[in-house]
Amino acid sequence: MAIIIDGNKIAQDIRNEVRLSALALKEQKGVVPGLAVVLVGEDPASKVYVGRKAKACEEVGFLSREYKLAADTSEEKLLCIIRELNNDKLIHGILVQLPLPQHISTEKIIATIDPHKDVDGFHPYNVGGLVTGSPFLVPCTPQGIMELIFRSGINLSGKEAVVVGRSNIVGKPVAFLLLAQNATVTMCHSKTKDLAEVTGRADVLIAAIGKPQMIKANMVKEGAVVIDVGVNRLESGKLTGDVAFDEVAVKASYITPVPGGVGPMTIAMLMKNTLTAATAGFGK
Ligand code: GUN
């Protein structure tokens, strides 16, 4: 039976560390990290996340600002707000909640955020740094996955790591982070042939697909580390991951639950990125 990795506990540890570092930054430099979160529209899940981000800021002693804009806000208006935030000395981190409404170009919005305030790590400057091995701000969920692995004492060097899902938010960046730790990385996606054969080779399996309980026990090697990034709501209202937890937990050595695994790590790492941006002093 696998050891269940407690994401709530690890995320709390990280928030405590960030709170202490923020206190030191304030005492030594007089800087209070500031995070601006921009939400366009009324997506209920996004509203919940934005509320959690504000609460986390309060806990770690950051300034937090929320911009809640109507769904029909123009792209130009949003660009204008971002340019203002880029020049705002009290704000060190800018996060525009995704997905954006159809009429707004996500690419254009991300490219307009000052890369030194891009706490999501989505700007091409930060993506480039990640790929070439000199990262500045790294996407939150992938960084959270790595913290779960490190803090569970798992060594990645020479291990077979398989990532299922190739999104810009999770799959692609986590593959580069695993590679930087000397894992042998394979990326799978919807067109992969014989997925079970590939996932069955994994010492470390990252499931970031968005399909409830798709990873079954017969797709997992005995003793594998299984990280479940999925957050799927069933018709019953219950949350479930991309991994069939009960049957996979019998075979795995470590596994993350849903909820309480990767989920809480994302906001903890957002706090860490905001601290990194504030410490680097680009908000000034
Ligand atoms: N929507 C889902 N995940 C994320 C994330 O990590 N950052 C932003 N900005 N939006 C998201």
Tab-separated table of C-alpha atoms and ligand atoms in Angstrom:
chain	number	residue	atom	x	y	z
A	1	MET	CA	0.000	0.000	0.000
A	2	ALA	CA	1.340	3.407	-1.031
A	3	ILE	CA	2.362	6.235	1.264
A	4	ILE	CA	-0.189	9.020	0.745
A	5	ILE	CA	1.556	12.354	0.140
A	6	ASP	CA	-0.158	15.030	2.239
A	7	GLY	CA	-0.378	18.132	0.032
A	8	ASN	CA	-2.291	20.104	2.651
A	9	LYS	CA	0.520	19.663	5.175
A	10	ILE	CA	3.341	20.409	2.680
A	11	ALA	CA	1.491	23.484	1.355
A	12	GLN	CA	1.030	24.738	4.924
A	13	ASP	CA	4.770	24.251	5.606
A	14	ILE	CA	5.583	26.300	2.484
A	15	ARG	CA	3.156	29.087	3.425
A	16	ASN	CA	4.801	29.229	6.865
A	17	GLU	CA	8.254	29.498	5.265
A	18	VAL	CA	7.037	32.221	2.894
A	19	ARG	CA	5.444	34.136	5.800
A	20	LEU	CA	8.757	34.147	7.713
A	21	SER	CA	10.757	35.191	4.631
A	22	ALA	CA	8.247	37.980	3.913
A	23	LEU	CA	8.624	39.215	7.467
A	24	ALA	CA	12.415	39.321	7.052
A	25	LEU	CA	12.075	41.144	3.699
A	26	LYS	CA	9.870	43.765	5.333
A	27	GLU	CA	12.285	44.249	8.244
A	28	GLN	CA	15.420	44.364	6.116
A	29	LYS	CA	14.249	46.161	2.968
A	30	GLY	CA	10.880	47.642	3.924
A	31	VAL	CA	9.259	45.707	1.064
A	32	VAL	CA	5.826	44.054	1.410
A	33	PRO	CA	5.190	41.622	-1.483
A	34	GLY	CA	2.095	42.613	-3.472
A	35	LEU	CA	-0.002	40.352	-5.712
A	36	ALA	CA	-2.669	41.508	-8.175
A	37	VAL	CA	-5.172	38.921	-9.383
A	38	VAL	CA	-7.319	39.737	-12.399
A	39	LEU	CA	-10.522	37.820	-13.075
A	40	VAL	CA	-12.565	38.406	-16.216
A	41	GLY	CA	-16.090	36.985	-16.174
A	42	GLU	CA	-18.082	34.821	-13.839
A	43	ASP	CA	-16.593	31.315	-14.077
A	44	PRO	CA	-17.569	29.795	-10.684
A	45	ALA	CA	-14.402	27.659	-10.288
A	46	SER	CA	-12.197	30.663	-11.116
A	47	LYS	CA	-14.046	32.761	-8.514
A	48	VAL	CA	-13.293	30.132	-5.866
A	49	TYR	CA	-9.578	30.116	-6.804
A	50	VAL	CA	-9.354	33.908	-6.720
A	51	GLY	CA	-10.915	33.942	-3.240
A	52	ARG	CA	-8.370	31.358	-2.050
A	53	LYS	CA	-5.500	33.418	-3.439
A	54	ALA	CA	-6.605	36.494	-1.476
A	55	LYS	CA	-6.886	34.426	1.709
A	56	ALA	CA	-3.401	32.954	1.214
A	57	CYS	CA	-1.969	36.469	0.706
A	58	GLU	CA	-3.468	37.542	3.992
A	59	GLU	CA	-2.015	34.507	5.773
A	60	VAL	CA	1.548	35.150	4.554
A	61	GLY	CA	1.385	38.929	5.049
A	62	PHE	CA	1.244	40.070	1.404
A	63	LEU	CA	-0.653	42.975	-0.078
A	64	SER	CA	-3.424	41.547	-2.237
A	65	ARG	CA	-5.459	43.316	-4.894
A	66	GLU	CA	-8.322	41.836	-6.887
A	67	TYR	CA	-9.675	43.108	-10.202
A	68	LYS	CA	-13.042	41.567	-11.017
A	69	LEU	CA	-14.016	42.544	-14.555
A	70	ALA	CA	-17.200	41.879	-16.506
A	71	ALA	CA	-17.167	39.059	-19.079
A	72	ASP	CA	-17.545	41.593	-21.925
A	73	THR	CA	-14.487	43.638	-20.890
A	74	SER	CA	-12.507	44.528	-24.028
A	75	GLU	CA	-9.021	43.198	-24.698
A	76	GLU	CA	-7.730	46.783	-24.848
A	77	LYS	CA	-9.149	47.568	-21.383
A	78	LEU	CA	-7.501	44.446	-19.929
A	79	LEU	CA	-4.187	45.332	-21.602
A	80	CYS	CA	-4.482	48.803	-20.095
A	81	ILE	CA	-4.923	47.392	-16.578
A	82	ILE	CA	-1.929	45.096	-17.054
A	83	ARG	CA	0.261	47.988	-18.232
A	84	GLU	CA	-0.763	49.963	-15.144
A	85	LEU	CA	0.096	47.019	-12.898
A	86	ASN	CA	3.443	46.615	-14.677
A	87	ASN	CA	4.267	50.161	-13.520
A	88	ASP	CA	2.781	49.845	-10.031
A	89	LYS	CA	5.583	49.858	-7.450
A	90	LEU	CA	3.439	48.157	-4.795
A	91	ILE	CA	2.699	45.170	-7.042
A	92	HIS	CA	5.369	42.491	-7.577
A	93	GLY	CA	3.160	39.735	-8.995
A	94	ILE	CA	0.410	39.831	-11.630
A	95	LEU	CA	-1.870	36.866	-12.279
A	96	VAL	CA	-4.604	36.882	-14.899
A	97	GLN	CA	-6.923	33.985	-14.158
A	98	LEU	CA	-7.402	31.597	-17.093
A	99	PRO	CA	-9.424	30.723	-19.074
A	100	LEU	CA	-10.217	34.149	-20.530
A	101	PRO	CA	-13.360	34.856	-22.581
A	102	GLN	CA	-13.097	33.940	-26.298
A	103	HIS	CA	-12.786	37.527	-27.553
A	104	ILE	CA	-9.547	38.089	-25.623
A	105	SER	CA	-6.202	36.702	-26.877
A	106	THR	CA	-4.601	34.791	-23.986
A	107	GLU	CA	-1.253	34.890	-25.776
A	108	LYS	CA	-1.335	38.677	-26.107
A	109	ILE	CA	-2.327	39.162	-22.470
A	110	ILE	CA	0.443	36.898	-21.156
A	111	ALA	CA	3.041	38.576	-23.406
A	112	THR	CA	2.062	41.997	-22.029
A	113	ILE	CA	2.687	41.083	-18.382
A	114	ASP	CA	6.139	42.245	-17.235
A	115	PRO	CA	8.098	38.928	-17.145
A	116	HIS	CA	9.562	39.930	-13.767
A	117	LYS	CA	6.010	40.111	-12.366
A	118	ASP	CA	4.756	37.029	-14.209
A	119	VAL	CA	4.130	34.867	-11.118
A	120	ASP	CA	2.331	32.267	-13.263
A	121	GLY	CA	5.550	31.701	-15.218
A	122	PHE	CA	3.612	31.705	-18.498
A	123	HIS	CA	5.424	34.561	-20.300
A	124	PRO	CA	7.742	33.370	-23.121
A	125	TYR	CA	10.714	34.886	-21.205
A	126	ASN	CA	10.034	32.623	-18.225
A	127	VAL	CA	9.186	29.607	-20.408
A	128	GLY	CA	12.530	30.137	-22.171
A	129	GLY	CA	14.388	30.271	-18.849
A	130	LEU	CA	12.776	27.013	-17.784
A	131	VAL	CA	13.675	25.258	-21.032
A	132	THR	CA	17.309	26.449	-21.079
A	133	GLY	CA	17.868	25.633	-17.415
A	134	SER	CA	18.022	29.166	-15.991
A	135	PRO	CA	14.523	29.602	-14.583
A	136	PHE	CA	13.275	32.763	-12.876
A	137	LEU	CA	9.519	32.335	-12.303
A	138	VAL	CA	8.309	28.761	-12.806
A	139	PRO	CA	4.621	27.787	-13.270
A	140	CYS	CA	2.993	27.096	-9.892
A	141	THR	CA	1.408	23.657	-10.286
A	142	PRO	CA	4.516	22.007	-11.809
A	143	GLN	CA	6.713	23.607	-9.127
A	144	GLY	CA	4.252	22.320	-6.505
A	145	ILE	CA	4.530	18.796	-7.933
A	146	MET	CA	8.333	18.964	-7.621
A	147	GLU	CA	8.067	20.127	-3.986
A	148	LEU	CA	5.772	17.174	-3.194
A	149	ILE	CA	8.396	14.837	-4.686
A	150	PHE	CA	11.412	16.502	-2.983
A	151	ARG	CA	9.766	16.780	0.419
A	152	SER	CA	8.797	13.102	0.287
A	153	GLY	CA	12.505	12.288	-0.074
A	154	ILE	CA	12.194	10.852	-3.600
A	155	ASN	CA	15.324	11.036	-5.789
A	156	LEU	CA	14.656	11.495	-9.511
A	157	SER	CA	18.111	10.972	-10.992
A	158	GLY	CA	18.065	8.284	-13.682
A	159	LYS	CA	14.393	7.467	-13.058
A	160	GLU	CA	11.837	6.926	-15.823
A	161	ALA	CA	9.325	9.761	-15.548
A	162	VAL	CA	6.181	9.697	-17.680
A	163	VAL	CA	3.949	12.755	-18.017
A	164	VAL	CA	0.438	12.221	-19.380
A	165	GLY	CA	-0.961	15.515	-20.726
A	166	ARG	CA	0.869	18.253	-22.649
A	167	SER	CA	-0.717	21.498	-21.483
A	168	ASN	CA	1.331	24.688	-21.213
A	169	ILE	CA	0.199	25.025	-17.581
A	170	VAL	CA	1.226	21.578	-16.290
A	171	GLY	CA	2.435	18.868	-18.724
A	172	LYS	CA	5.120	20.739	-20.661
A	173	PRO	CA	6.669	22.670	-17.747
A	174	VAL	CA	6.714	19.675	-15.370
A	175	ALA	CA	8.522	17.640	-18.056
A	176	PHE	CA	11.336	20.226	-18.105
A	177	LEU	CA	11.534	20.320	-14.297
A	178	LEU	CA	11.821	16.507	-14.189
A	179	LEU	CA	14.492	16.634	-16.893
A	180	ALA	CA	16.442	19.209	-14.877
A	181	GLN	CA	16.505	16.637	-12.045
A	182	ASN	CA	18.039	14.079	-14.434
A	183	ALA	CA	14.936	11.949	-14.917
A	184	THR	CA	14.429	10.282	-18.315
A	185	VAL	CA	11.223	11.952	-19.413
A	186	THR	CA	8.507	10.710	-21.765
A	187	MET	CA	5.488	12.844	-22.632
A	188	CYS	CA	2.189	11.191	-23.559
A	189	HIS	CA	-0.995	12.713	-24.957
A	190	SER	CA	-4.263	11.829	-26.628
A	191	LYS	CA	-2.517	10.462	-29.741
A	192	THR	CA	-0.028	8.253	-27.875
A	193	LYS	CA	-0.197	4.622	-29.010
A	194	ASP	CA	-0.462	1.973	-26.299
A	195	LEU	CA	-0.580	4.417	-23.407
A	196	ALA	CA	-0.652	1.617	-20.814
A	197	GLU	CA	2.643	0.251	-22.123
A	198	VAL	CA	4.325	3.662	-21.751
A	199	THR	CA	2.832	4.531	-18.346
A	200	GLY	CA	3.695	1.006	-17.177
A	201	ARG	CA	7.418	1.852	-17.535
A	202	ALA	CA	7.180	4.865	-15.242
A	203	ASP	CA	9.027	5.055	-11.935
A	204	VAL	CA	7.311	8.429	-11.580
A	205	LEU	CA	3.956	8.966	-13.265
A	206	ILE	CA	2.385	12.414	-13.571
A	207	ALA	CA	-1.285	12.320	-14.589
A	208	ALA	CA	-2.467	15.687	-15.951
A	209	ILE	CA	-5.134	14.696	-18.417
A	210	GLY	CA	-8.458	15.971	-17.085
A	211	LYS	CA	-10.315	12.651	-17.400
A	212	PRO	CA	-11.740	11.137	-14.214
A	213	GLN	CA	-9.945	7.991	-13.000
A	214	MET	CA	-8.393	7.260	-16.386
A	215	ILE	CA	-5.171	5.806	-14.951
A	216	LYS	CA	-6.008	2.282	-13.776
A	217	ALA	CA	-3.879	-0.185	-11.807
A	218	ASN	CA	-2.953	-2.163	-14.958
A	219	MET	CA	-1.261	1.005	-16.351
A	220	VAL	CA	1.039	1.465	-13.339
A	221	LYS	CA	4.272	-0.308	-12.398
A	222	GLU	CA	4.598	-1.881	-8.964
A	223	GLY	CA	6.305	0.658	-6.666
A	224	ALA	CA	5.748	3.707	-8.904
A	225	VAL	CA	5.366	7.236	-7.543
A	226	VAL	CA	1.985	8.498	-8.805
A	227	ILE	CA	1.168	12.215	-8.869
A	228	ASP	CA	-2.446	13.047	-9.747
A	229	VAL	CA	-3.001	16.565	-11.085
A	230	GLY	CA	-6.609	15.962	-12.159
A	231	VAL	CA	-9.504	17.816	-10.583
A	232	ASN	CA	-12.724	16.410	-12.029
A	233	ARG	CA	-16.170	16.923	-10.589
A	234	LEU	CA	-18.406	13.872	-10.886
A	235	GLU	CA	-22.179	14.138	-11.361
A	236	SER	CA	-22.548	13.277	-7.674
A	237	GLY	CA	-20.661	16.523	-6.930
A	238	LYS	CA	-17.675	14.579	-5.589
A	239	LEU	CA	-14.144	15.604	-6.684
A	240	THR	CA	-11.964	12.939	-8.245
A	241	GLY	CA	-8.552	12.852	-9.903
A	242	ASP	CA	-7.243	11.379	-13.160
A	243	VAL	CA	-6.126	8.271	-11.247
A	244	ALA	CA	-8.328	5.413	-9.985
A	245	PHE	CA	-6.977	6.021	-6.490
A	246	ASP	CA	-8.111	2.900	-4.601
A	247	GLU	CA	-6.741	0.329	-7.036
A	248	VAL	CA	-3.570	2.286	-7.943
A	249	ALA	CA	-2.703	2.952	-4.275
A	250	VAL	CA	-2.332	-0.812	-3.772
A	251	LYS	CA	0.524	-0.923	-6.351
A	252	ALA	CA	2.212	2.479	-5.959
A	253	SER	CA	4.945	3.377	-3.446
A	254	TYR	CA	3.725	6.990	-3.126
A	255	ILE	CA	0.488	8.564	-4.334
A	256	THR	CA	-1.207	11.960	-4.062
A	257	PRO	CA	-4.904	12.102	-3.155
A	258	VAL	CA	-7.583	14.313	-4.751
A	259	PRO	CA	-8.449	16.559	-3.045
A	260	GLY	CA	-5.534	17.309	-0.719
A	261	GLY	CA	-2.589	16.431	-2.994
A	262	VAL	CA	-1.393	18.715	-5.793
A	263	GLY	CA	-4.312	21.177	-5.453
A	264	PRO	CA	-3.209	23.069	-2.317
A	265	MET	CA	0.348	23.314	-3.665
A	266	THR	CA	-0.543	25.644	-6.544
A	267	ILE	CA	-1.464	28.596	-4.335
A	268	ALA	CA	1.440	27.907	-1.951
A	269	MET	CA	3.831	28.142	-4.919
A	270	LEU	CA	2.084	31.306	-6.127
A	271	MET	CA	2.963	32.854	-2.754
A	272	LYS	CA	6.540	31.634	-3.185
A	273	ASN	CA	6.765	33.134	-6.700
A	274	THR	CA	5.392	36.462	-5.472
A	275	LEU	CA	8.042	36.473	-2.739
A	276	THR	CA	10.721	35.645	-5.343
A	277	ALA	CA	9.559	38.546	-7.541
A	278	ALA	CA	9.474	40.960	-4.591
A	279	THR	CA	12.892	39.826	-3.339
A	280	ALA	CA	14.396	40.279	-6.811
A	281	GLY	CA	13.276	43.893	-6.451
A	282	PHE	CA	11.801	44.466	-9.870
A	283	GLY	CA	8.651	46.054	-8.383
A	284	LYS	CA	10.926	48.631	-6.668
B	1	GUN	N1	-6.358	28.422	-14.487
B	1	GUN	C1	-6.096	27.142	-14.123
B	1	GUN	N2	-4.857	27.042	-13.597
B	1	GUN	C2	-4.325	28.284	-13.638
B	1	GUN	C3	-3.065	28.814	-13.227
B	1	GUN	O1	-2.168	28.133	-12.730
B	1	GUN	N3	-2.920	30.146	-13.435
B	1	GUN	C4	-3.875	30.923	-14.007
B	1	GUN	N4	-3.612	32.201	-14.186
B	1	GUN	N5	-5.045	30.464	-14.388
B	1	GUN	C5	-5.262	29.145	-14.198
